[in-house]
Coordinates of C-alpha atoms in Angstrom, one line a residue:
M1 CA -14.0 17.3 25.1
P2 CA -15.1 16.7 21.5
P3 CA -12.3 16.2 18.9
S4 CA -10.9 19.2 17.2
P5 CA -11.9 19.9 13.6
L6 CA -8.3 19.0 12.6
A7 CA -8.5 15.7 14.4
E8 CA -11.8 14.9 12.8
R9 CA -10.5 15.5 9.3
F10 CA -7.8 12.9 9.8
S11 CA -9.8 10.5 11.9
L12 CA -10.6 6.9 10.8
A13 CA -12.8 6.2 13.8
G14 CA -15.1 3.3 13.1
R15 CA -13.8 2.6 9.7
G16 CA -12.5 -0.7 8.4
A17 CA -9.1 -0.5 6.8
L18 CA -7.5 -3.6 5.0
I19 CA -3.8 -3.3 4.3
T20 CA -2.1 -6.0 2.3
G21 CA 1.5 -6.9 3.1
S22 CA 1.1 -5.3 6.5
S23 CA 2.9 -7.7 9.0
R24 CA 6.1 -5.6 8.6
G25 CA 7.7 -2.7 6.8
I26 CA 5.6 0.1 5.2
G27 CA 2.4 -1.9 5.6
R28 CA 2.9 -2.4 9.3
A29 CA 3.7 1.3 9.8
I30 CA 0.4 2.2 8.0
A31 CA -1.5 -0.3 10.1
D32 CA -0.1 1.2 13.3
L33 CA -1.0 4.7 12.3
F34 CA -4.5 3.8 11.0
A35 CA -5.1 2.0 14.3
D36 CA -4.0 5.1 16.2
A37 CA -6.5 7.1 14.0
G38 CA -9.3 4.8 15.2
A39 CA -9.7 2.3 12.3
I40 CA -10.2 -1.4 12.6
V41 CA -7.2 -2.6 10.7
G42 CA -6.8 -5.9 8.7
I43 CA -3.3 -7.3 8.9
N44 CA -2.5 -9.3 5.8
A45 CA 0.5 -11.4 4.8
R46 CA 1.0 -14.9 3.4
H47 CA 1.8 -16.4 6.8
A48 CA -0.9 -16.5 9.5
E49 CA 1.6 -16.4 12.4
A50 CA 3.0 -13.1 11.2
C51 CA -0.4 -11.6 10.8
E52 CA -1.6 -12.8 14.2
E53 CA 1.6 -11.5 15.9
A54 CA 1.2 -8.0 14.4
A55 CA -2.5 -7.8 15.1
A56 CA -1.9 -8.9 18.8
E57 CA 0.7 -6.1 19.2
I58 CA -1.6 -3.5 17.8
N59 CA -4.4 -4.7 20.1
A60 CA -2.1 -4.7 23.1
A61 CA -1.3 -1.1 22.3
G62 CA -5.0 -0.2 22.5
G63 CA -5.8 -0.4 18.8
K64 CA -8.2 -2.7 16.9
A65 CA -6.7 -5.2 14.5
V66 CA -7.6 -8.5 13.0
A67 CA -5.5 -11.1 11.2
V68 CA -6.4 -12.0 7.6
A69 CA -3.7 -14.2 6.2
G70 CA -3.7 -14.9 2.4
H71 CA -1.7 -14.6 -0.8
V72 CA -2.7 -11.7 -3.0
G73 CA -0.9 -13.1 -5.9
S74 CA -4.0 -15.1 -7.0
A75 CA -7.6 -14.3 -7.6
E76 CA -8.7 -16.9 -5.0
G77 CA -6.3 -15.5 -2.5
C78 CA -7.6 -11.9 -3.0
E79 CA -11.2 -12.9 -2.7
G80 CA -10.5 -14.9 0.4
V81 CA -8.7 -12.0 2.1
V82 CA -11.5 -9.5 1.4
R83 CA -14.1 -12.0 2.6
A84 CA -12.2 -12.8 5.8
F85 CA -11.8 -9.1 6.6
L86 CA -15.4 -8.3 6.1
E87 CA -16.5 -11.3 8.3
Q88 CA -14.4 -9.9 11.1
A89 CA -14.6 -6.1 10.7
G90 CA -18.0 -5.9 9.1
R91 CA -16.9 -3.2 6.6
I92 CA -14.1 -2.1 4.3
D93 CA -13.9 1.6 3.9
V94 CA -10.2 1.8 3.1
L95 CA -8.1 -0.6 1.0
V96 CA -4.3 -0.2 0.9
N97 CA -2.8 -2.4 -1.8
N98 CA 0.7 -2.4 -0.3
A99 CA 1.9 -6.0 -0.9
G100 CA 4.7 -6.1 -3.5
T101 CA 7.5 -8.3 -4.7
N102 CA 10.7 -8.0 -6.7
P103 CA 12.5 -11.4 -7.2
Q104 CA 14.5 -10.1 -10.2
F105 CA 17.2 -7.5 -10.4
G106 CA 18.6 -6.3 -13.7
P107 CA 17.4 -5.1 -17.1
L108 CA 13.8 -5.9 -18.1
L109 CA 14.9 -7.8 -21.3
D110 CA 17.1 -10.0 -19.2
A111 CA 14.4 -10.9 -16.6
D112 CA 13.2 -14.5 -16.2
E113 CA 9.7 -15.1 -17.5
G114 CA 8.7 -16.7 -14.3
A115 CA 9.9 -13.7 -12.3
I116 CA 8.1 -11.3 -14.5
N117 CA 4.9 -13.2 -14.0
R118 CA 5.3 -13.3 -10.2
I119 CA 5.9 -9.5 -10.2
W120 CA 2.9 -8.9 -12.4
E121 CA 0.6 -11.1 -10.4
V122 CA 1.4 -9.5 -7.1
N123 CA 2.2 -5.9 -8.0
V124 CA -0.4 -5.3 -10.7
L125 CA -3.1 -7.9 -10.8
G126 CA -3.1 -8.1 -7.0
P127 CA -4.3 -4.5 -6.6
V128 CA -6.8 -4.9 -9.5
R129 CA -8.3 -8.0 -7.9
M130 CA -8.4 -6.7 -4.4
T131 CA -10.1 -3.6 -5.5
R132 CA -12.6 -5.6 -7.6
Y133 CA -13.6 -7.7 -4.6
A134 CA -13.7 -4.8 -2.1
V135 CA -15.8 -2.7 -4.5
S136 CA -18.2 -5.6 -5.1
A137 CA -18.6 -6.5 -1.5
W138 CA -18.8 -3.1 0.2
M139 CA -17.5 0.0 -1.5
R140 CA -19.9 0.1 -4.5
D141 CA -22.8 1.0 -2.1
N142 CA -20.9 2.7 0.7
G143 CA -17.9 4.6 -1.0
G144 CA -14.4 4.4 0.2
S145 CA -10.7 5.0 -0.4
V146 CA -8.3 2.8 -2.3
I147 CA -4.6 3.5 -2.0
N148 CA -2.1 1.7 -4.2
M149 CA 1.5 1.5 -3.2
A150 CA 3.4 2.4 -6.4
S151 CA 7.0 3.6 -6.5
V152 CA 9.2 6.3 -7.9
A153 CA 10.6 3.4 -10.0
G154 CA 7.4 3.6 -12.0
I155 CA 8.1 7.3 -12.7
K156 CA 11.9 7.6 -13.0
P157 CA 13.1 4.0 -13.7
E158 CA 16.5 2.7 -12.8
A159 CA 18.2 -0.1 -14.9
L160 CA 18.7 -2.3 -11.8
T161 CA 15.0 -3.1 -11.4
G162 CA 13.5 -3.3 -14.9
A163 CA 10.6 -5.6 -14.3
Y164 CA 9.7 -4.0 -11.0
N165 CA 9.8 -0.5 -12.7
A166 CA 7.4 -1.7 -15.4
S167 CA 5.0 -3.1 -12.8
K168 CA 4.9 0.1 -10.8
A169 CA 4.3 2.2 -13.9
A170 CA 1.4 -0.1 -14.7
L171 CA 0.0 0.3 -11.2
I172 CA 0.1 4.1 -11.6
S173 CA -2.0 3.7 -14.8
V174 CA -4.4 1.3 -13.0
T175 CA -4.8 3.9 -10.3
R176 CA -5.8 6.7 -12.7
T177 CA -8.1 4.4 -14.7
L178 CA -9.9 3.2 -11.6
S179 CA -10.3 6.7 -10.3
R180 CA -12.2 7.5 -13.5
E181 CA -14.3 4.4 -13.3
L182 CA -15.2 4.5 -9.6
G183 CA -15.6 8.2 -8.9
T184 CA -19.4 8.3 -9.3
S185 CA -19.6 5.5 -6.6
R186 CA -17.9 7.9 -4.2
I187 CA -14.7 5.7 -4.3
R188 CA -11.4 7.6 -4.4
V189 CA -8.4 5.8 -5.9
N190 CA -4.9 7.2 -5.4
A191 CA -1.3 6.0 -5.3
I192 CA 1.7 6.7 -3.2
A193 CA 5.1 6.6 -4.9
P194 CA 7.8 6.2 -2.2
G195 CA 11.5 6.6 -2.9
L196 CA 14.1 4.4 -1.2
V197 CA 12.7 3.1 2.1
E198 CA 14.4 0.9 4.6
T199 CA 12.4 -2.3 4.2
R200 CA 13.0 -6.0 3.6
L201 CA 12.0 -5.6 0.0
A202 CA 14.7 -2.8 -0.5
K203 CA 17.3 -4.5 1.6
V204 CA 19.7 -5.0 -1.3
L205 CA 19.4 -1.4 -2.3
V206 CA 19.8 0.0 1.2
E207 CA 22.7 -2.3 2.3
T208 CA 24.8 -2.1 -0.9
P209 CA 26.9 1.1 -0.4
Q210 CA 27.4 1.8 -4.1
I211 CA 23.6 1.6 -4.9
H212 CA 22.5 3.3 -1.7
D213 CA 25.0 6.2 -2.2
H214 CA 23.9 6.6 -5.8
I215 CA 20.2 6.9 -4.9
V216 CA 20.8 9.1 -1.8
G217 CA 23.2 11.2 -3.7
Q218 CA 20.3 12.2 -6.1
T219 CA 17.8 12.8 -3.2
A220 CA 17.3 16.3 -2.1
L221 CA 17.1 15.4 1.6
G222 CA 20.2 13.3 1.3
R223 CA 18.9 10.1 3.0
H224 CA 16.5 7.2 2.6
A225 CA 13.1 7.0 4.4
D226 CA 11.8 5.2 7.3
P227 CA 8.5 3.3 6.8
S228 CA 6.7 5.6 9.2
E229 CA 7.3 8.5 6.8
I230 CA 5.2 6.8 4.2
A231 CA 2.4 6.1 6.6
G232 CA 1.5 9.8 7.0
A233 CA 0.8 10.1 3.3
A234 CA -1.5 7.0 3.5
L235 CA -3.4 8.5 6.4
F236 CA -4.0 11.7 4.4
L237 CA -5.4 9.7 1.4
A238 CA -7.5 7.4 3.6
S239 CA -9.1 10.2 5.6
D240 CA -11.6 13.0 4.9
A241 CA -8.6 15.4 4.7
S242 CA -8.3 14.2 1.1
S243 CA -12.0 14.1 0.2
F244 CA -11.5 15.8 -3.2
V245 CA -8.3 13.9 -4.1
T246 CA -8.6 11.1 -6.6
G247 CA -6.4 9.8 -9.5
S248 CA -3.4 11.4 -7.8
V249 CA 0.1 9.9 -7.4
L250 CA 1.7 11.3 -4.2
T251 CA 5.5 11.1 -4.4
V252 CA 7.2 10.6 -1.0
D253 CA 10.7 10.4 -2.1
G254 CA 12.8 13.1 -0.3
G255 CA 13.1 14.9 -3.6
W256 CA 14.5 12.1 -5.6
T257 CA 12.3 12.9 -8.7
V258 CA 13.0 16.6 -8.6

């Protein structure tokens, strides 16, 4: 029986999807869902063992995944990750710039210069560089979808995460700028802005009752999210279901920004 029109719209069959920071958390949830949708997924993290373990689990479940370890906080690292994925998958139709970091909590003006630089390298320059290399190596001639993992922190900033807020606001601007620049090459560029999600990066926010209750208390759904709830938005933006969507920021925050 042929796939239904609905299934075809959300299918990623035969496509190559590289997801940075995907050995765990939101990135891993996206990788699992993309593999279920038929994509060859690239599992990326700094440590090769974590990538290989996640890829093996996806392959054992019937999906297709390859490990592409590398640090996206440097130009050389980004170029190497893109090259390694293309060598194994043969194509890169979807790029999810999910890797992020936040080594500094507190107001922006109190942030350590080194911490600000690390945040900027990974959260802003990482997506710019990854997109540059993916476009140059494949998407310029073949089209594709780029998805940047922003945050509601870039839309409605909290004082606790000043430097992180600024980096995510910058990433939203990067998303809109690139959507303008790459549209004629049939490359769509969008962002997802999650609210509070239970991940390692947000561990302090989730596990500190005062902070967690403050955020959840302002969220319409009255709870934080699971990584799998962000993955569905990524599948929409990666697939043909969003073929006329570019330059958009999709908030998945349970109503926190309402």
